[in-house]
Structure formats: structure tokens, C-alpha cells
PDB file of C-alpha atoms in Angstrom:
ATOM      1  CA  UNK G   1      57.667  84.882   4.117  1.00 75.00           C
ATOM      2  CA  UNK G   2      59.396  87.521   5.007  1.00 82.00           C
ATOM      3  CA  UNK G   3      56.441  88.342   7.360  1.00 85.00           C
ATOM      4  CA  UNK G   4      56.008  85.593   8.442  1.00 85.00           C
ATOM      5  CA  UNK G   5      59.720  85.110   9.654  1.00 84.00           C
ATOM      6  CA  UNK G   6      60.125  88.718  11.498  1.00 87.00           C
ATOM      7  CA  UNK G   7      56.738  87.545  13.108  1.00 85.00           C
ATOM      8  CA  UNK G   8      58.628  83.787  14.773  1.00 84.00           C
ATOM      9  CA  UNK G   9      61.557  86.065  15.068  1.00 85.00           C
ATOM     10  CA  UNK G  10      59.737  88.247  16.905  1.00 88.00           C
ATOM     11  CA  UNK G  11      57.753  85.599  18.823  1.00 88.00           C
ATOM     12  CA  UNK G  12      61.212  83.638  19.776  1.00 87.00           C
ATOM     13  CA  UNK G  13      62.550  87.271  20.933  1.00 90.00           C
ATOM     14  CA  UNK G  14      59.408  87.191  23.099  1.00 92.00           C
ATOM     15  CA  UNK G  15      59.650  83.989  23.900  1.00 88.00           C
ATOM     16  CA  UNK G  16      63.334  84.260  24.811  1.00 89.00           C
ATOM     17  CA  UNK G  17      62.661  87.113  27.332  1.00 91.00           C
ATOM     18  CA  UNK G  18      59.826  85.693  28.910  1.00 92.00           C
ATOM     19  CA  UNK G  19      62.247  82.689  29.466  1.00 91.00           C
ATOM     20  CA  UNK G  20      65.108  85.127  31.062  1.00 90.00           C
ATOM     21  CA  UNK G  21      62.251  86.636  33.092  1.00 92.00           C
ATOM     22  CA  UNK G  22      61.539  83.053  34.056  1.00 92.00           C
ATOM     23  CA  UNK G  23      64.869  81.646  34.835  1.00 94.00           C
ATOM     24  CA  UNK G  24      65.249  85.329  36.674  1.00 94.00           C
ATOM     25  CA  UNK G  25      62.695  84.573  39.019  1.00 93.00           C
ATOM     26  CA  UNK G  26      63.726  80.729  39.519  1.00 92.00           C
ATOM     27  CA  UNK G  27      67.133  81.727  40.559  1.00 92.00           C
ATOM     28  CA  UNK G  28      65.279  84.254  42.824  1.00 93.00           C
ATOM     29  CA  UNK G  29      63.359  81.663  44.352  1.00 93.00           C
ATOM     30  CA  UNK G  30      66.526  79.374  44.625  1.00 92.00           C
ATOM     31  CA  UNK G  31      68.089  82.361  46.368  1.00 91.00           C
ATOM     32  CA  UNK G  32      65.089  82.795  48.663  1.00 93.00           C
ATOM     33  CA  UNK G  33      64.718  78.543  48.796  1.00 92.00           C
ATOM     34  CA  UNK G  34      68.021  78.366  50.222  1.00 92.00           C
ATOM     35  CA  UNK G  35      68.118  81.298  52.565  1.00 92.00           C
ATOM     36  CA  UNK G  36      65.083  79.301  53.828  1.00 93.00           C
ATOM     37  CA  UNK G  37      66.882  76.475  54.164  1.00 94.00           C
ATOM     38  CA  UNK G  38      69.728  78.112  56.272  1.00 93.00           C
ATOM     39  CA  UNK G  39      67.167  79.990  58.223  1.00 93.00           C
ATOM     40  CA  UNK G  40      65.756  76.250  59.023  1.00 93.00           C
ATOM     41  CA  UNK G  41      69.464  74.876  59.666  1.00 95.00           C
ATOM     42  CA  UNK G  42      69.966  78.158  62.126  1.00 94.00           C
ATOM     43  CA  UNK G  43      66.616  76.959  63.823  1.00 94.00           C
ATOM     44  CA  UNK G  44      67.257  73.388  63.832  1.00 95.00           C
ATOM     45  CA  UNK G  45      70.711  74.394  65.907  1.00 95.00           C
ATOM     46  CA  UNK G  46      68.719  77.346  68.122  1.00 94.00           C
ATOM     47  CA  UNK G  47      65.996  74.159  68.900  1.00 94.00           C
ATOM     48  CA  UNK G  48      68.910  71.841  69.885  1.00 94.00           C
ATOM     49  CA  UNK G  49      70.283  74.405  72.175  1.00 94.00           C
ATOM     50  CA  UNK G  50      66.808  74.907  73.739  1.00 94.00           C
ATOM     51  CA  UNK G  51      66.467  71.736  74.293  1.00 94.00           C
ATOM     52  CA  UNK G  52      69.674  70.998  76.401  1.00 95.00           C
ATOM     53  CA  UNK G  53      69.428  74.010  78.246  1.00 95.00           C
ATOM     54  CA  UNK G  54      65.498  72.688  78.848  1.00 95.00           C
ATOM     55  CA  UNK G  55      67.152  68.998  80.466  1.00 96.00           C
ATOM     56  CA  UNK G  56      70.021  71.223  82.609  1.00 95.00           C
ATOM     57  CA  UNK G  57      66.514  73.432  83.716  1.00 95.00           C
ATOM     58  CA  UNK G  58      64.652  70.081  84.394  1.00 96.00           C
ATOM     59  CA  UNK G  59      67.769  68.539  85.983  1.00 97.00           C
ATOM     60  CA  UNK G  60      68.452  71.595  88.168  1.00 95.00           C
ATOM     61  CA  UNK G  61      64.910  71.816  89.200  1.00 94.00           C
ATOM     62  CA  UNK G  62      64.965  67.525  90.312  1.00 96.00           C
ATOM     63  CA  UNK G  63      67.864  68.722  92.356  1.00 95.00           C
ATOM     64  CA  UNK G  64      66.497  71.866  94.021  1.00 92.00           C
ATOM     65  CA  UNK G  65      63.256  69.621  94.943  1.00 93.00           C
ATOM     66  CA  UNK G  66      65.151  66.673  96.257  1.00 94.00           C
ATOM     67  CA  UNK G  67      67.200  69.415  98.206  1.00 92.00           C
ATOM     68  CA  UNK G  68      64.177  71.335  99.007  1.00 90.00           C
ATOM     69  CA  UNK G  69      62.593  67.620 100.443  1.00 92.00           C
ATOM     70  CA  UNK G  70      65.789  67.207 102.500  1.00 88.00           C
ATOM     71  CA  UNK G  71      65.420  70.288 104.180  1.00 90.00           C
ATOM     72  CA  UNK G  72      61.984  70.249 105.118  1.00 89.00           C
ATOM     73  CA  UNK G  73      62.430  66.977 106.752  1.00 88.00           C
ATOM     74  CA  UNK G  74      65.246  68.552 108.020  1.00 87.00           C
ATOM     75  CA  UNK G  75      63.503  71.278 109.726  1.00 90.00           C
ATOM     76  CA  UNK G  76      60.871  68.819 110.984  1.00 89.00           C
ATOM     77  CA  UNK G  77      63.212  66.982 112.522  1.00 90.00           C
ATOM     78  CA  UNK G  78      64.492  69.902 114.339  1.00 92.00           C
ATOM     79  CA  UNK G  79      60.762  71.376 115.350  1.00 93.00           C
ATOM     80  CA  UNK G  80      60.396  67.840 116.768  1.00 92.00           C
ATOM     81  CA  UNK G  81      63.037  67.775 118.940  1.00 93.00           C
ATOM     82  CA  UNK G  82      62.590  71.329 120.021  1.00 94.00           C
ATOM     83  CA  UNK G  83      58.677  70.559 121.505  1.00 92.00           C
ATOM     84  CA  UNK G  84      60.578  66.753 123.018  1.00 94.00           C
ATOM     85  CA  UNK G  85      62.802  69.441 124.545  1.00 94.00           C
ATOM     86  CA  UNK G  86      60.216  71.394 125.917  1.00 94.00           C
ATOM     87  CA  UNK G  87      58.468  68.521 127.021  1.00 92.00           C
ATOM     88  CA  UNK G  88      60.991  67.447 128.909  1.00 93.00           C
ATOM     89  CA  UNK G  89      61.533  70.468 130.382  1.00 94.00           C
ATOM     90  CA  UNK G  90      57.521  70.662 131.299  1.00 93.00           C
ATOM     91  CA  UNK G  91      57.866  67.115 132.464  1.00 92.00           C
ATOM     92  CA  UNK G  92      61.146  67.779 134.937  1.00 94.00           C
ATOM     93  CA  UNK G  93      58.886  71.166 136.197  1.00 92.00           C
ATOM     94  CA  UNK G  94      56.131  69.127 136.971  1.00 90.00           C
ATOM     95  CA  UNK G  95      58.380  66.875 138.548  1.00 91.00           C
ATOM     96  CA  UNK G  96      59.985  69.204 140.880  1.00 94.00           C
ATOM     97  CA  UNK G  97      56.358  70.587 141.780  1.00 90.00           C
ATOM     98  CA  UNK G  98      55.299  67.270 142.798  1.00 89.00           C
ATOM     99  CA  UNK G  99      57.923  66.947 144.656  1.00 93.00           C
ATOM    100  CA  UNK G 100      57.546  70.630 146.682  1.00 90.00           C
ATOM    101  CA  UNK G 101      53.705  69.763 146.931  1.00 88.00           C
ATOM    102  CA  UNK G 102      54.811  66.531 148.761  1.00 90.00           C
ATOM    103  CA  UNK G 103      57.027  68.212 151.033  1.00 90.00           C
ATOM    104  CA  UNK G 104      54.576  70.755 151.648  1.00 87.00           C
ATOM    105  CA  UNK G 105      51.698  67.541 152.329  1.00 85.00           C
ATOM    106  CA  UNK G 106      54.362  66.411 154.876  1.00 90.00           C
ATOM    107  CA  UNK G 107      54.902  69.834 157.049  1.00 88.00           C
ATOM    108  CA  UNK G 108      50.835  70.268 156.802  1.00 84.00           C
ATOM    109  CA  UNK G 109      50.711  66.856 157.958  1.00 87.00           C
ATOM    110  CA  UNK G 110      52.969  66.845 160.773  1.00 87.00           C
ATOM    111  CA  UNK G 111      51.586  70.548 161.604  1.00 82.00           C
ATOM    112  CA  UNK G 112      48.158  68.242 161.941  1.00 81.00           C
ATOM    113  CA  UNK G 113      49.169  65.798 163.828  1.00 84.00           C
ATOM    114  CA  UNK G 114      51.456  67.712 166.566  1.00 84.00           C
ATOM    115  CA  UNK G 115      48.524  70.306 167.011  1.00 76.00           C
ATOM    116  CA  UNK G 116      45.997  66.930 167.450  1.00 73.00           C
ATOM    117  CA  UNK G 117      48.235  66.198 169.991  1.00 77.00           C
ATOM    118  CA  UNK G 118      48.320  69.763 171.748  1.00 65.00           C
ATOM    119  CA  UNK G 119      44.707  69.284 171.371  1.00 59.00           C
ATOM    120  CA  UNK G 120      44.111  66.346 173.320  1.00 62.00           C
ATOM    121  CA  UNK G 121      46.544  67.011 176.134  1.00 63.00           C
ATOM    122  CA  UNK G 122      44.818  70.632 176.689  1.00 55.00           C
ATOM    123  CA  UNK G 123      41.414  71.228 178.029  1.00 52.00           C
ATOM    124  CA  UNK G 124      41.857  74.360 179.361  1.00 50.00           C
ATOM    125  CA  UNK G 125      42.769  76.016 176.566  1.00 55.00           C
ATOM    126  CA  UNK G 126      39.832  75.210 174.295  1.00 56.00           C
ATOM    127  CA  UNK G 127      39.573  77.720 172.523  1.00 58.00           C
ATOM    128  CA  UNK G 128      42.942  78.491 171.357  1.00 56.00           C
ATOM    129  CA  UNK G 129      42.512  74.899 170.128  1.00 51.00           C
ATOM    130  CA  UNK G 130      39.627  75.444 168.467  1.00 51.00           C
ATOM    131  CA  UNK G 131      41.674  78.191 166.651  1.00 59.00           C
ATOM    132  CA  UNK G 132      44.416  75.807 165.676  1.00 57.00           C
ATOM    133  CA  UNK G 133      42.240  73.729 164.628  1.00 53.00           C
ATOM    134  CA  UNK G 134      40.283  76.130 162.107  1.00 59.00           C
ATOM    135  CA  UNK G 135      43.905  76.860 160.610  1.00 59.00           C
ATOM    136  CA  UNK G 136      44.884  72.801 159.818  1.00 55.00           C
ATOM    137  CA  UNK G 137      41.007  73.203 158.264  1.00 58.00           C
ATOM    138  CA  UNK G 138      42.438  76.023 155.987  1.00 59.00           C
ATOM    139  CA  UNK G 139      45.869  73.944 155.271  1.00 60.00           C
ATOM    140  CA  UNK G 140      43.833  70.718 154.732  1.00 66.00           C
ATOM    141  CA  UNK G 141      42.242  72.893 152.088  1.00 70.00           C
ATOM    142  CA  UNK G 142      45.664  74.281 150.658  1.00 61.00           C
ATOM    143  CA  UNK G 143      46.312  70.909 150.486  1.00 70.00           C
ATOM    144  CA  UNK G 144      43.265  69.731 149.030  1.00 76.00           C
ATOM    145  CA  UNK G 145      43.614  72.311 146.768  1.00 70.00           C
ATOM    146  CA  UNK G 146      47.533  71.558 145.425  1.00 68.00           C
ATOM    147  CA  UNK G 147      46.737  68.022 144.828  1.00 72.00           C
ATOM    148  CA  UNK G 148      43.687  68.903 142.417  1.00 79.00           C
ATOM    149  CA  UNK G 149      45.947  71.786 140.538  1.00 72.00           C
ATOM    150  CA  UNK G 150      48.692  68.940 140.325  1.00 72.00           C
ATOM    151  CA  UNK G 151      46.314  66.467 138.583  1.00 75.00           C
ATOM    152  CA  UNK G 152      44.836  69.861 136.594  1.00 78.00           C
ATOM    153  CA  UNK G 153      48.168  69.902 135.485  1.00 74.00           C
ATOM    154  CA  UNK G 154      49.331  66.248 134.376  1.00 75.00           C
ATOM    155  CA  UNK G 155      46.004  65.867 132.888  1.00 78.00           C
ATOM    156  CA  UNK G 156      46.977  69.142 130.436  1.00 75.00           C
ATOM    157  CA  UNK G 157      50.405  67.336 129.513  1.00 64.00           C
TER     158      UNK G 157
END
């Protein structure tokens, strides 16, 4: 009996320190369990953070397009009126050239007629007329020839 005792004696001593052994390494993994868990609290917070610093990105990045938006129409706005200014000024140009060409018509056009005059009232000098003549040819040409770079022109703009 004897035996037999110092053998459960020996088995509950076994027993015992397999249970401290045990209950060692569930207090380890508690220790570990809840380090986990405050790693996953820290990570929760870190996430939360993330994700109102990701809403100020996506709110600063509505802004910046809308702004962005406003300035290219902006800058449309201003090429526009910059070619209606130039336009204009093309416009006034042609204008003014119109208006020299039809001053010019006018002096060719009285040159014409006062040297059709000189013309018929001289027969003796026939052919310095002749010569006159050949030069209202070369204006009528000039002339000819201002008119079709005028239309040239207005057709272009």
C-alpha cells in the first residue's frame, strides 16, 4: 500500500506540475490574448484616423476639381474674348482697307474719265493719248486687281 500510495503521490506530483505548466502557459496566452486585443484597439483607432483623413483627402480633392472646373472655364472665357478681340480688330482693318480701296476706285475713276475727256477733245495728239490711255488700262487692272484681293480677303474671315 505503501507502493501503491508513493506511486498516486507521485502521479498527483506529476499531475500537479503538468497543471502549473498548464495554467503557466494559459496565463501566457492571456498575456499574449490581450496584447492582441490592444494591438486590435490601437488599429481600430489608427483605421478611424485613416479614414477621416481619407474624407478631408476626398473633400479636398471635390474642391480642387470644382476649382480646377472654374478655372478652365475661366480661361476659356478669356481665350474667347481674346480671338472676338482680334476679330474685331481684323474686321475694323478690313474696314479701313475697303475704305482706302474705294478712295483709290474714285481717283482711278476720275483719272479715267478726265483723260476720256482729254481724249476726245484732242486729235492731234493721238498718240500721247494712246499712251494715257494704256496707263488707265494698267489702273483699271490695279483696280481690278484690289477688288478681287478685297473679296480674297472677306472670304478668309
Amino acid at each position: 500500500m505503501k507502493e501503491e500510495r508513493k506511486l498516486l503521490d507521485d502521479r498527483v506530483e506529476q499531475l500537479a506540475l503538468k497543471c502549473s505548466e498548464q495554467q503557466k502557459e494559459i496565463l501566457e496566452w492571456e498575456d499574449k490574448l490581450e496584447s492582441k486585443e490592444a494591438e486590435r484597439m490601437e488599429m481600430r483607432i489608427v483605421n478611424s484616423n485613416l479614414n477621416s483623413h481619407l474624407a478631408n483627402v476626398e473633400q479636398l480633392n471635390k474642391e480642387l476639381t470644382e476649382q480646377l472646373k472654374n478655372e478652365t472655364i475661366l480661361n476659356d472665357a478669356n481665350k474667347f474674348n481674346e480671338s472676338e478681340r482680334k476679330l474685331t480688330e481684323e474686321i475694323e482693318n478690313l474696314n479701313e482697307l475697303r475704305k482706302s480701296m474705294e478712295t483709290t476706285v474714285q481717283v482711278l475713276m476720275a483719272d479715267n474719265n478726265m483723260l476720256g475727256e482729254r481724249l476726245a477733245e484732242r486729235e492731234d495728239g493721238h498718240e500721247e493719248c494712246l499712251r494715257e490711255v494704256g496707263k488707265v488700262s494698267d489702273i483699271t487692272e490695279v483696280e481690278s486687281r484690289l477688288y478681287t484681293l478685297l473679296f480674297e480677303s472677306l472670304k478668309r474671315n
